[in-house]
Short mmCIF file of C-alpha atoms in Angstrom, two decimals:
data_model
loop_
_atom_site.label_atom_id
_atom_site.label_comp_id
_atom_site.label_asym_id
_atom_site.label_seq_id
_atom_site.Cartn_x
_atom_site.Cartn_y
_atom_site.Cartn_z
CA MET A 1 24.15 35.85 4.79
CA SER A 2 22.44 34.62 7.94
CA LYS A 3 19.55 32.18 7.88
CA GLY A 4 17.33 34.96 9.25
CA GLN A 5 18.27 37.32 6.45
CA THR A 6 17.67 34.61 3.87
CA ARG A 7 14.25 34.01 5.32
CA ARG A 8 13.30 37.68 5.16
CA LEU A 9 14.64 37.88 1.62
CA THR A 10 12.67 34.92 0.37
CA LYS A 11 9.46 35.64 2.20
CA GLN A 12 8.46 38.26 -0.33
CA HIS A 13 8.22 35.55 -3.00
CA ILE A 14 5.41 33.70 -1.27
CA SER A 15 2.21 33.96 -3.21
CA SER A 16 -1.10 33.19 -1.56
CA GLY A 17 -1.76 29.46 -1.67
CA GLY A 18 1.24 29.08 -3.95
CA ALA A 19 2.54 25.94 -2.31
CA SER A 20 -0.55 23.78 -2.74
CA GLY A 21 -1.18 25.27 -6.16
CA ILE A 22 2.27 24.25 -7.35
CA PHE A 23 1.91 20.78 -5.87
CA GLY A 24 -1.40 20.16 -7.56
CA GLU A 25 -0.16 21.35 -10.94
CA ASP A 26 3.05 19.32 -10.83
CA ALA A 27 1.28 16.15 -9.75
CA GLN A 28 -1.24 16.60 -12.54
CA VAL A 29 1.40 17.34 -15.18
CA HIS A 30 3.31 14.22 -14.08
CA ASP A 31 0.17 12.06 -14.30
CA GLN A 32 -0.74 13.39 -17.73
CA SER A 33 2.81 12.90 -18.90
CA VAL A 34 2.81 9.16 -18.04
CA GLY A 35 -0.59 8.89 -19.72
CA ARG A 36 0.81 10.40 -22.93
CA ALA A 37 3.91 8.18 -22.75
CA SER A 38 1.67 5.15 -22.33
CA ALA A 39 -0.55 6.15 -25.27
CA SER A 40 2.57 6.56 -27.36
CA VAL A 41 3.86 3.09 -26.35
CA PHE A 42 0.46 1.67 -27.34
CA GLU A 43 0.77 3.19 -30.85
CA LYS A 44 4.38 2.02 -31.21
CA LEU A 45 3.47 -1.56 -30.19
CA LYS A 46 0.74 -1.67 -32.84
CA GLN A 47 3.29 -0.57 -35.45
CA GLU A 48 6.08 -2.89 -34.36
CA TYR A 49 3.98 -6.00 -33.86
CA GLN A 50 1.47 -5.71 -36.67
CA LYS A 51 0.39 -9.33 -36.46
CA TYR A 52 -0.83 -8.88 -32.87
CA GLN A 53 -3.93 -7.22 -31.49
CA PHE A 54 -3.40 -4.74 -28.66
CA ARG A 55 -5.86 -2.93 -26.43
CA PHE A 56 -5.59 -0.03 -24.02
CA ARG A 57 -7.69 0.25 -20.86
CA GLN A 58 -7.82 2.98 -18.22
CA THR A 59 -9.28 0.71 -15.54
CA ILE A 60 -9.72 -2.92 -14.49
CA SER A 61 -12.72 -3.82 -12.36
CA LYS A 62 -12.24 -5.69 -9.08
CA GLN A 63 -14.87 -8.08 -10.42
CA GLU A 64 -12.55 -9.05 -13.28
CA ILE A 65 -9.58 -9.43 -10.92
CA ASN A 66 -11.76 -11.62 -8.70
CA GLU A 67 -12.77 -13.81 -11.65
CA LYS A 68 -9.13 -14.29 -12.55
CA LEU A 69 -8.19 -15.15 -8.95
CA ASN A 70 -11.14 -17.52 -8.67
CA SER A 71 -10.15 -19.31 -11.88
CA ILE A 72 -6.72 -19.98 -10.32
CA ASP A 73 -8.07 -21.25 -6.99
CA LYS A 74 -11.67 -21.46 -5.82
CA ARG A 75 -10.86 -19.88 -2.45
CA LEU A 76 -9.62 -16.67 -4.05
CA GLY A 77 -11.55 -13.75 -5.49
CA GLU A 78 -14.61 -14.22 -3.31
CA THR A 79 -15.04 -10.83 -1.67
CA LEU A 80 -16.50 -7.68 -3.20
CA PHE A 81 -18.43 -5.05 -1.26
CA VAL A 82 -18.90 -2.30 -3.84
CA LYS A 83 -19.94 -3.85 -7.18
CA GLU A 84 -18.42 -1.09 -9.28
CA SER A 85 -15.00 -1.15 -7.55
CA LYS A 86 -12.16 -0.76 -10.00
CA ILE A 87 -8.51 0.18 -10.10
CA LYS A 88 -7.13 2.96 -12.28
CA PRO A 89 -3.36 3.06 -12.72
CA ASP A 90 -2.24 6.52 -13.90
CA GLY A 91 -0.89 5.31 -17.24
CA GLY A 92 -3.54 2.67 -17.85
CA ILE A 93 -3.15 -0.97 -18.88
CA ILE A 94 -1.90 -2.26 -22.25
CA GLU A 95 -2.73 -5.81 -23.28
CA VAL A 96 -2.00 -8.11 -26.20
CA GLN A 97 -4.20 -10.93 -27.47
CA ASP A 98 -2.59 -14.37 -27.40
CA LYS A 99 -3.25 -17.22 -29.87
CA ASP A 100 -6.11 -18.45 -27.66
CA LYS A 101 -7.75 -15.01 -27.93
CA GLN A 102 -6.95 -14.26 -24.27
CA TRP A 103 -5.86 -10.74 -23.35
CA ARG A 104 -2.50 -10.69 -21.57
CA VAL A 105 -1.12 -7.61 -19.79
CA VAL A 106 2.11 -6.22 -21.30
CA LEU A 107 2.34 -2.89 -19.45
CA VAL A 108 0.90 -1.10 -16.41
CA SER A 109 2.29 2.28 -15.42
CA GLU A 110 1.94 4.71 -12.55
CA ALA A 111 3.49 8.08 -11.87
CA LYS A 112 3.73 9.53 -8.39
CA PHE A 113 4.86 13.00 -7.45
CA GLN A 114 5.76 13.77 -3.84
CA GLY A 115 7.85 16.65 -2.50
CA LYS A 116 8.03 20.00 -4.23
CA ASP A 117 10.97 21.35 -2.25
CA ALA A 118 13.11 21.91 -5.35
CA GLU A 119 10.37 24.00 -6.97
CA ASN A 120 9.77 25.96 -3.75
CA ILE A 121 13.46 26.68 -3.18
CA LYS A 122 13.93 27.87 -6.78
CA ALA A 123 10.90 30.14 -6.42
CA GLY A 124 12.08 31.40 -3.02
CA VAL A 125 8.96 30.07 -1.32
CA LEU A 126 9.19 29.23 2.37
CA VAL A 127 6.90 26.53 3.72
CA GLY A 128 5.43 25.09 6.91
CA LYS A 129 2.75 26.40 9.22
CA ASN A 130 4.58 29.68 9.81
CA LYS A 131 6.02 29.89 6.29
CA ASP A 132 9.53 29.96 7.72
CA GLN A 133 11.04 26.61 6.60
CA GLU A 134 13.08 25.95 3.49
CA LEU A 135 12.20 22.24 3.46
CA MET A 136 8.94 20.47 4.13
CA VAL A 137 8.92 17.26 6.18
CA ALA A 138 7.86 14.54 3.74
CA GLY A 139 4.42 12.96 3.94
CA ASN A 140 3.40 9.33 3.55
CA ALA A 141 0.80 9.43 0.77
CA ILE A 142 3.21 7.49 -1.45
CA GLU A 143 2.53 4.37 0.61
CA ARG A 144 -0.77 4.10 -1.24
CA VAL A 145 1.23 3.02 -4.32
CA TYR A 146 1.17 -0.58 -3.04
CA LYS A 147 -2.55 -1.05 -3.52
CA ASN A 148 -2.55 -1.15 -7.32
CA ILE A 149 0.73 -3.10 -7.33
CA ASN A 150 -0.90 -5.76 -5.16
CA GLU A 151 -4.04 -5.75 -7.31
CA ILE A 152 -2.08 -6.27 -10.53
CA ARG A 153 0.10 -8.91 -8.85
CA ASN A 154 -3.11 -10.80 -8.11
CA PHE A 155 -4.44 -10.27 -11.63
CA MET A 156 -1.17 -11.70 -13.02
CA LEU A 157 -0.68 -14.50 -10.50
CA ASP A 158 -0.59 -17.13 -13.25
CA GLU A 159 1.91 -15.26 -15.45
CA TYR A 160 5.71 -15.36 -15.63
CA HIS A 161 6.02 -11.62 -16.03
CA PHE A 162 4.98 -8.50 -14.10
CA PRO A 163 5.27 -5.40 -16.30
CA TYR A 164 4.59 -2.73 -13.69
CA ALA A 165 6.46 0.58 -14.05
CA VAL A 166 6.32 3.16 -11.25
CA PHE A 167 7.82 6.58 -11.88
CA LEU A 168 8.55 8.45 -8.65
CA GLN A 169 9.40 12.10 -8.93
CA GLY A 170 9.95 14.96 -6.49
CA SER A 171 12.24 15.92 -3.66
CA ASN A 172 11.08 12.94 -1.58
CA PHE A 173 12.58 10.61 -4.19
CA ALA A 174 16.09 12.02 -4.73
CA THR A 175 18.59 9.22 -5.37
CA LYS A 176 21.51 11.52 -4.62
CA THR A 177 21.84 14.77 -2.68
CA VAL A 178 20.85 17.73 -4.84
CA GLN A 179 21.82 21.39 -4.41
CA VAL A 180 19.01 23.71 -5.35
CA PHE A 181 19.68 27.42 -5.77
CA LYS A 182 17.51 30.11 -4.26
CA PRO A 183 16.75 33.39 -6.05
CA ASP A 184 19.47 35.08 -3.94
CA GLY A 185 22.14 32.73 -5.31
CA SER A 186 22.63 30.68 -2.14
CA PHE A 187 21.60 27.05 -2.15
CA VAL A 188 19.71 24.48 -0.11
CA GLU A 189 20.57 20.78 -0.10
CA ILE A 190 17.90 18.18 -0.69
CA ARG A 191 19.48 15.18 0.99
CA HIS A 192 18.78 11.69 -0.35
CA ASP A 193 19.67 10.09 3.00
CA SER A 194 17.50 12.22 5.29
CA GLY A 195 14.65 10.53 7.12
CA ALA A 196 12.69 13.77 7.03
CA MET A 197 12.98 14.08 3.25
CA ASN A 198 13.46 10.79 1.43
CA ARG A 199 10.58 8.36 0.91
CA ILE A 200 12.04 5.81 -1.56
CA ASP A 201 12.41 3.30 1.29
CA ARG A 202 8.61 3.45 1.71
CA VAL A 203 8.20 1.99 -1.79
CA THR A 204 11.00 -0.57 -2.11
CA ALA A 205 9.14 -3.44 -0.45
CA ALA A 206 7.43 -3.56 -3.86
CA ASN A 207 10.65 -4.71 -5.54
CA TYR A 208 12.06 -6.72 -2.60
CA CYS A 209 14.60 -3.94 -2.12
CA MET A 210 16.41 -4.76 -5.32
CA GLN A 211 18.21 -1.92 -7.10
CA ILE A 212 15.88 0.77 -8.37
CA ASN A 213 15.76 2.13 -11.94
CA CYS A 214 15.80 -1.38 -13.44
CA ASN A 215 13.35 -3.43 -15.51
CA TYR A 216 12.04 -6.33 -13.40
CA CYS A 217 9.34 -7.43 -15.81
CA LYS A 218 10.57 -11.05 -15.76
CA ASN A 219 9.48 -12.78 -12.56
CA ILE A 220 12.15 -14.22 -10.28
CA PHE A 221 11.77 -17.71 -8.82
CA ILE A 222 13.62 -18.48 -5.61
CA GLY A 223 13.96 -21.75 -3.77
CA HIS A 224 11.71 -22.22 -0.74
CA LYS A 225 12.65 -25.40 1.08
CA ASN A 226 11.06 -28.14 -1.08
CA SER A 227 9.30 -25.79 -3.45
CA SER A 228 9.84 -22.44 -5.14
CA ILE A 229 8.19 -19.09 -4.81
CA MET A 230 7.57 -16.50 -7.47
CA LEU A 231 8.48 -12.86 -6.94
CA GLN A 232 6.56 -10.18 -8.83
CA ALA A 233 8.68 -7.06 -8.53
CA ALA A 234 7.57 -3.60 -9.54
CA SER A 235 10.05 -1.73 -11.74
CA ILE A 236 10.61 1.40 -9.66
CA TYR A 237 12.11 4.48 -11.32
CA ALA A 238 12.91 7.32 -8.93
CA ARG A 239 14.59 10.71 -8.96
CA CYS A 240 14.15 14.28 -7.80
CA GLU A 241 13.89 15.97 -11.20
CA PRO A 242 10.88 15.44 -13.48
CA TRP A 243 10.82 12.37 -15.73
CA LYS A 244 10.58 13.50 -19.31
CA GLU A 245 7.83 11.95 -21.36
CA ASP A 246 10.36 10.52 -23.79
CA GLU A 247 12.40 8.91 -21.00
CA MET A 248 9.30 7.26 -19.60
CA ARG A 249 8.27 6.11 -23.07
CA LYS A 250 11.61 4.36 -23.63
CA ILE A 251 11.52 2.59 -20.26
CA MET A 252 7.91 1.56 -20.77
CA MET A 253 8.60 0.30 -24.29
CA ASP A 254 11.47 -1.79 -22.94
CA ILE A 255 9.17 -3.34 -20.33
CA ALA A 256 6.40 -4.00 -22.90
CA ASN A 257 8.95 -5.64 -25.20
CA THR A 258 10.12 -7.86 -22.33
CA SER A 259 6.50 -8.89 -21.70
CA ILE A 260 5.98 -9.84 -25.33
CA GLY A 261 9.27 -11.75 -25.38
CA ILE A 262 8.24 -13.79 -22.33
CA LEU A 263 4.76 -14.44 -23.72
CA ASN A 264 6.30 -15.57 -27.02
CA GLN A 265 8.69 -17.97 -25.30
CA LEU A 266 5.71 -19.65 -23.69
CA GLY A 267 4.33 -20.19 -27.22
CA MET B 1 -39.56 15.75 9.28
CA SER B 2 -37.92 17.20 6.19
CA LYS B 3 -34.21 16.85 5.51
CA GLY B 4 -33.89 20.62 5.89
CA GLN B 5 -35.52 20.56 9.33
CA THR B 6 -33.28 17.70 10.40
CA ARG B 7 -30.27 19.67 9.31
CA ARG B 8 -31.28 22.72 11.28
CA LEU B 9 -32.06 20.57 14.28
CA THR B 10 -28.68 18.85 14.30
CA LYS B 11 -26.59 21.87 13.42
CA GLN B 12 -26.71 23.11 16.99
CA HIS B 13 -24.76 20.04 18.08
CA ILE B 14 -21.68 20.93 16.08
CA SER B 15 -18.83 21.91 18.31
CA SER B 16 -15.89 23.80 16.91
CA GLY B 17 -13.41 21.39 15.39
CA GLY B 18 -15.45 18.52 16.80
CA ALA B 19 -15.17 16.34 13.74
CA SER B 20 -11.41 16.14 13.56
CA GLY B 21 -11.17 15.96 17.32
CA ILE B 22 -13.40 12.91 17.42
CA PHE B 23 -11.52 11.27 14.57
CA GLY B 24 -8.17 11.72 16.21
CA GLU B 25 -9.35 10.35 19.53
CA ASP B 26 -11.04 7.28 18.04
CA ALA B 27 -8.06 6.41 15.87
CA GLN B 28 -5.76 6.74 18.85
CA VAL B 29 -8.00 4.68 21.15
CA HIS B 30 -8.18 1.96 18.48
CA ASP B 31 -4.38 1.90 18.09
CA GLN B 32 -3.81 1.73 21.84
CA SER B 33 -6.39 -0.99 22.12
CA VAL B 34 -4.59 -3.28 19.64
CA GLY B 35 -1.35 -2.51 21.46
CA ARG B 36 -2.85 -3.63 24.75
CA ALA B 37 -4.36 -6.73 23.12
CA SER B 38 -0.96 -7.57 21.65
CA ALA B 39 0.82 -7.08 25.01
CA SER B 40 -1.74 -9.37 26.60
CA VAL B 41 -1.19 -12.05 23.91
CA PHE B 42 2.55 -11.79 24.58
CA GLU B 43 1.99 -12.49 28.31
CA LYS B 44 -0.39 -15.36 27.57
CA LEU B 45 2.08 -16.98 25.15
CA LYS B 46 4.82 -16.88 27.80
CA GLN B 47 2.45 -18.63 30.24
CA GLU B 48 1.14 -21.23 27.80
CA TYR B 49 4.46 -22.15 26.22
CA GLN B 50 6.81 -21.95 29.16
CA LYS B 51 9.59 -23.87 27.45
CA TYR B 52 9.86 -21.25 24.70
CA GLN B 53 11.44 -17.82 24.70
CA PHE B 54 9.30 -14.99 23.30
CA ARG B 55 10.14 -11.39 22.54
CA PHE B 56 8.07 -8.32 21.74
CA ARG B 57 9.27 -5.55 19.41
CA GLN B 58 7.60 -2.29 18.39
CA THR B 59 9.63 -1.93 15.19
CA ILE B 60 11.73 -3.82 12.65
CA SER B 61 14.43 -1.94 10.78
CA LYS B 62 14.54 -1.99 6.99
CA GLN B 63 18.18 -2.98 7.41
CA GLU B 64 17.11 -6.21 9.12
CA ILE B 65 14.47 -6.90 6.47
CA ASN B 66 17.13 -6.33 3.82
CA GLU B 67 19.53 -8.75 5.52
CA LYS B 68 16.82 -11.40 5.56
CA LEU B 69 15.98 -10.82 1.90
CA ASN B 70 19.66 -10.87 0.97
CA SER B 71 20.19 -14.16 2.81
CA ILE B 72 17.43 -15.69 0.65
CA ASP B 73 18.75 -14.36 -2.66
CA LYS B 74 21.75 -12.11 -3.29
CA ARG B 75 19.77 -9.82 -5.61
CA LEU B 76 17.28 -8.91 -2.89
CA GLY B 77 17.61 -6.49 0.00
CA GLU B 78 20.14 -4.22 -1.71
CA THR B 79 18.51 -0.81 -1.50
CA LEU B 80 18.34 1.51 1.51
CA PHE B 81 18.34 5.30 1.33
CA VAL B 82 17.69 6.31 4.92
CA LYS B 83 19.83 4.19 7.26
CA GLU B 84 17.41 4.40 10.17
CA SER B 85 14.30 3.41 8.16
CA LYS B 86 12.04 1.09 10.07
CA ILE B 87 8.49 -0.18 10.10
CA LYS B 88 6.21 0.09 13.09
CA PRO B 89 3.03 -2.00 13.01
CA ASP B 90 0.45 -0.63 15.50
CA GLY B 91 0.41 -3.76 17.66
CA GLY B 92 4.09 -4.58 17.33
CA ILE B 93 5.79 -7.88 16.46
CA ILE B 94 5.86 -11.00 18.64
CA GLU B 95 8.56 -13.61 17.99
CA VAL B 96 9.52 -17.00 19.39
CA GLN B 97 13.02 -18.47 19.49
CA ASP B 98 13.43 -21.75 17.61
CA LYS B 99 15.79 -24.60 18.53
CA ASP B 100 18.54 -22.98 16.45
CA LYS B 101 18.18 -19.77 18.51
CA GLN B 102 16.61 -17.96 15.54
CA TRP B 103 13.74 -15.57 16.21
CA ARG B 104 10.62 -16.42 14.21
CA VAL B 105 7.62 -14.12 13.89
CA VAL B 106 4.40 -15.48 15.41
CA LEU B 107 2.22 -12.35 15.31
CA VAL B 108 2.09 -8.92 13.70
CA SER B 109 -0.97 -6.74 14.20
CA GLU B 110 -2.33 -3.47 12.89
CA ALA B 111 -5.48 -1.53 13.65
CA LYS B 112 -6.92 1.00 11.24
CA PHE B 113 -9.77 3.37 11.88
CA GLN B 114 -11.46 5.13 8.97
CA GLY B 115 -14.88 6.74 8.85
CA LYS B 116 -16.51 8.24 11.91
CA ASP B 117 -19.97 8.64 10.38
CA ALA B 118 -21.64 6.49 13.06
CA GLU B 119 -20.17 8.64 15.84
CA ASN B 120 -21.11 11.86 14.03
CA ILE B 121 -24.68 10.74 13.36
CA LYS B 122 -25.20 9.68 17.00
CA ALA B 123 -23.85 13.04 18.16
CA GLY B 124 -25.95 14.92 15.62
CA VAL B 125 -22.87 16.38 13.97
CA LEU B 126 -23.16 17.37 10.31
CA VAL B 127 -20.02 17.24 8.17
CA GLY B 128 -18.50 18.45 4.92
CA LYS B 129 -17.21 21.84 3.89
CA ASN B 130 -20.51 23.54 4.67
CA LYS B 131 -21.36 21.30 7.64
CA ASP B 132 -24.56 20.22 5.93
CA GLN B 133 -23.97 16.53 5.13
CA GLU B 134 -24.92 13.54 7.24
CA LEU B 135 -22.28 11.30 5.65
CA MET B 136 -18.69 12.03 4.68
CA VAL B 137 -17.34 10.68 1.40
CA ALA B 138 -14.69 8.13 2.40
CA GLY B 139 -10.98 8.87 1.98
CA ASN B 140 -8.21 6.59 0.77
CA ALA B 141 -5.66 6.72 3.60
CA ILE B 142 -6.39 3.04 4.30
CA GLU B 143 -4.49 2.11 1.13
CA ARG B 144 -1.30 2.76 3.10
CA VAL B 145 -2.01 -0.49 5.00
CA TYR B 146 -0.29 -2.45 2.21
CA LYS B 147 3.17 -1.08 2.94
CA ASN B 148 3.75 -2.93 6.20
CA ILE B 149 1.99 -6.02 4.85
CA ASN B 150 4.44 -6.08 1.94
CA GLU B 151 7.40 -5.45 4.26
CA ILE B 152 6.46 -8.34 6.56
CA ARG B 153 5.73 -10.59 3.56
CA ASN B 154 9.32 -9.94 2.48
CA PHE B 155 10.67 -10.50 5.98
CA MET B 156 8.83 -13.87 6.07
CA LEU B 157 9.50 -14.95 2.50
CA ASP B 158 11.18 -18.16 3.70
CA GLU B 159 8.42 -19.14 6.13
CA TYR B 160 5.29 -21.26 5.68
CA HIS B 161 3.15 -18.92 7.73
CA PHE B 162 2.14 -15.26 7.64
CA PRO B 163 0.60 -14.20 10.97
CA TYR B 164 -0.57 -10.70 10.04
CA ALA B 165 -3.81 -9.47 11.64
CA VAL B 166 -5.42 -6.24 10.41
CA PHE B 167 -8.35 -4.85 12.34
CA LEU B 168 -10.40 -2.38 10.29
CA GLN B 169 -12.93 -0.31 12.13
CA GLY B 170 -15.22 2.59 11.24
CA SER B 171 -18.08 3.42 8.89
CA ASN B 172 -15.83 2.85 5.86
CA PHE B 173 -15.53 -0.82 6.82
CA ALA B 174 -19.14 -1.85 7.49
CA THR B 175 -19.73 -5.47 6.39
CA LYS B 176 -23.49 -4.97 6.41
CA THR B 177 -25.72 -1.91 6.18
CA VAL B 178 -26.12 -0.27 9.58
CA GLN B 179 -28.88 2.06 10.76
CA VAL B 180 -27.55 4.75 13.08
CA PHE B 181 -29.98 6.86 15.08
CA LYS B 182 -29.72 10.63 15.34
CA PRO B 183 -30.50 12.53 18.55
CA ASP B 184 -33.96 13.36 17.11
CA GLY B 185 -34.85 9.65 16.82
CA SER B 186 -34.65 9.41 13.02
CA PHE B 187 -31.90 7.31 11.47
CA VAL B 188 -29.27 7.39 8.75
CA GLU B 189 -28.11 4.29 6.88
CA ILE B 190 -24.42 3.50 6.58
CA ARG B 191 -24.44 1.31 3.49
CA HIS B 192 -21.88 -1.47 3.11
CA ASP B 193 -22.26 -1.51 -0.67
CA SER B 194 -21.84 2.20 -1.39
CA GLY B 195 -18.82 3.31 -3.36
CA ALA B 196 -18.84 6.62 -1.50
CA MET B 197 -18.70 4.93 1.91
CA ASN B 198 -17.14 1.47 1.88
CA ARG B 199 -13.41 0.96 1.60
CA ILE B 200 -12.98 -2.77 2.37
CA ASP B 201 -12.38 -3.45 -1.33
CA ARG B 202 -9.32 -1.18 -1.10
CA VAL B 203 -7.73 -3.65 1.33
CA THR B 204 -8.73 -7.09 0.02
CA ALA B 205 -5.91 -7.41 -2.50
CA ALA B 206 -3.91 -8.19 0.66
CA ASN B 207 -5.81 -11.46 1.14
CA TYR B 208 -6.37 -12.27 -2.55
CA CYS B 209 -10.03 -11.36 -2.03
CA MET B 210 -10.68 -14.39 0.13
CA GLN B 211 -13.42 -14.09 2.75
CA ILE B 212 -12.65 -11.54 5.43
CA ASN B 213 -12.76 -12.16 9.20
CA CYS B 214 -10.76 -15.42 8.86
CA ASN B 215 -7.35 -16.60 10.07
CA TYR B 216 -5.03 -17.00 7.06
CA CYS B 217 -1.86 -17.54 9.03
CA LYS B 218 -1.04 -20.73 7.14
CA ASN B 219 0.33 -19.94 3.68
CA ILE B 220 -1.49 -21.29 0.65
CA PHE B 221 0.43 -22.90 -2.21
CA ILE B 222 -1.18 -22.92 -5.62
CA GLY B 223 -0.02 -24.60 -8.80
CA HIS B 224 1.71 -22.36 -11.34
CA LYS B 225 2.33 -24.29 -14.55
CA ASN B 226 5.40 -26.43 -13.71
CA SER B 227 5.98 -24.91 -10.28
CA SER B 228 4.02 -23.58 -7.34
CA ILE B 229 3.61 -20.16 -5.82
CA MET B 230 3.16 -19.23 -2.22
CA LEU B 231 0.43 -16.85 -1.13
CA GLN B 232 0.94 -14.82 2.04
CA ALA B 233 -2.52 -13.54 2.93
CA ALA B 234 -3.22 -10.95 5.59
CA SER B 235 -5.99 -11.91 8.03
CA ILE B 236 -8.37 -8.97 7.59
CA TYR B 237 -10.99 -8.31 10.27
CA ALA B 238 -13.45 -5.56 9.39
CA ARG B 239 -16.61 -4.00 10.76
CA CYS B 240 -18.25 -0.68 11.50
CA GLU B 241 -18.41 -0.90 15.29
CA PRO B 242 -15.27 -0.81 17.43
CA TRP B 243 -13.34 -4.03 17.99
CA LYS B 244 -13.21 -4.77 21.68
CA GLU B 245 -9.80 -5.42 23.12
CA ASP B 246 -10.87 -8.89 24.23
CA GLU B 247 -12.16 -9.80 20.75
CA MET B 248 -8.88 -8.72 19.19
CA ARG B 249 -6.93 -10.63 21.83
CA LYS B 250 -8.78 -13.89 21.03
CA ILE B 251 -8.25 -13.53 17.28
CA MET B 252 -4.59 -12.64 17.75
CA MET B 253 -4.03 -15.54 20.13
CA ASP B 254 -5.57 -17.89 17.59
CA ILE B 255 -3.18 -16.61 14.91
CA ALA B 256 -0.16 -16.85 17.22
CA ASN B 257 -1.14 -20.42 18.12
CA THR B 258 -1.38 -21.27 14.41
CA SER B 259 2.12 -19.85 13.89
CA ILE B 260 3.56 -21.96 16.70
CA GLY B 261 1.77 -25.05 15.38
CA ILE B 262 3.28 -24.56 11.91
CA LEU B 263 6.76 -23.87 13.31
CA ASN B 264 6.49 -27.02 15.46
CA GLN B 265 5.48 -29.19 12.49
CA LEU B 266 8.65 -28.09 10.72
CA GLY B 267 10.58 -29.39 13.74
#
């Protein structure tokens, strides 16, 4: 079957505004899913560590981050333009109370969806301005993921752990090339090494380009001439197919457990 | 004059597609301007430090950043999906060759435009879906600024300096409230403390919320229990009105000079 024939065949499947509708739904489902996983981790932590107090927050204010920074060094945490500025990671923030009654972060989670090519191909939807492409050139919205990572790094500058889980999902985050079948039985490849498709490289500065799909909750210290520097790496989980709520829950629980282990070691 | 009358009066000034046209032009002019300022700094450095070799690059490949990371610690710099991935700061990268023939970064610059409310108000252009608003609710594209900052932080993880200048310009970056006059002589306020307008707080995690409009080229070391951690702060310059090429050039030259001073101290 020629490419032209395929195009004519699949064009009939396009529904009005289908593409953006699908994108919106998927992104929302993904966000809600990490929120549910996070809520479930919160409940499990309360059960497993009954002697500790936990709390769950949807947001942290910039004011609070500034106060923390300023308590570490007087030069830091001085600038705030909009009083009510806050950050809102998709899966919220889970904290535990230490023996000095201070709240310490044990888990922050975000979920980002980008690239709905697999869904479009399966549905036989063509995309692009003229609705004649099988694949959409990837966008760069994912680069916004760094903001909250940098905010939480600052908030946890005096800690030995950085429990930040990022779940990337969608055709822009395929870790291997995927064959997706069209309604007519032919397939389209979503390549993991295509500059037009893959956007994982736009996120990996957040984990110093270490392997992805690993728990980096424990900070790494590396020698720096006469001193040492602390690396706070995000734990980046990426793939084309949707993360299931239960998979996210397990990964997040593992990271929260690592946090508590590190906090306990410190006494 | 009532708000309704004002609206009717200014509506006639709307040209088809004017809003996005203006935005595109301004953003482009701003980008070119930092590029010219950077080229001019490059020439000046060659004149002022004739015994040194300088080079100017538009891009750095992720591969090269990975190699640097990997040379610092074997765990780092391991992940690359798209071989040709690279970063491209608006004003490029200026480097100097040290006595061991290694290239060391002395300046990286970016220019970001967001919010053309001042231009729209002056032109009497109303905005929004129904073209009936004087001010546009600010977007979040600026959050993408962190990606290149994090990439260059990684590339310079073994340095004592971080010569990263970010010029923010537009109504989303006003540092004080500005009154902008409409063609009819009345004015609209662009508030610096409005959550709907100001986006500086979305960038300040990159300088640990220190004061803006300062040169933070020299890294800060702060105590961290038994060790110390190194802060690499971006030098963030923000305001509503356009940065002039000459102003940017002076700031960038100052940062480049600081870099060379620090590299010289190290011998």
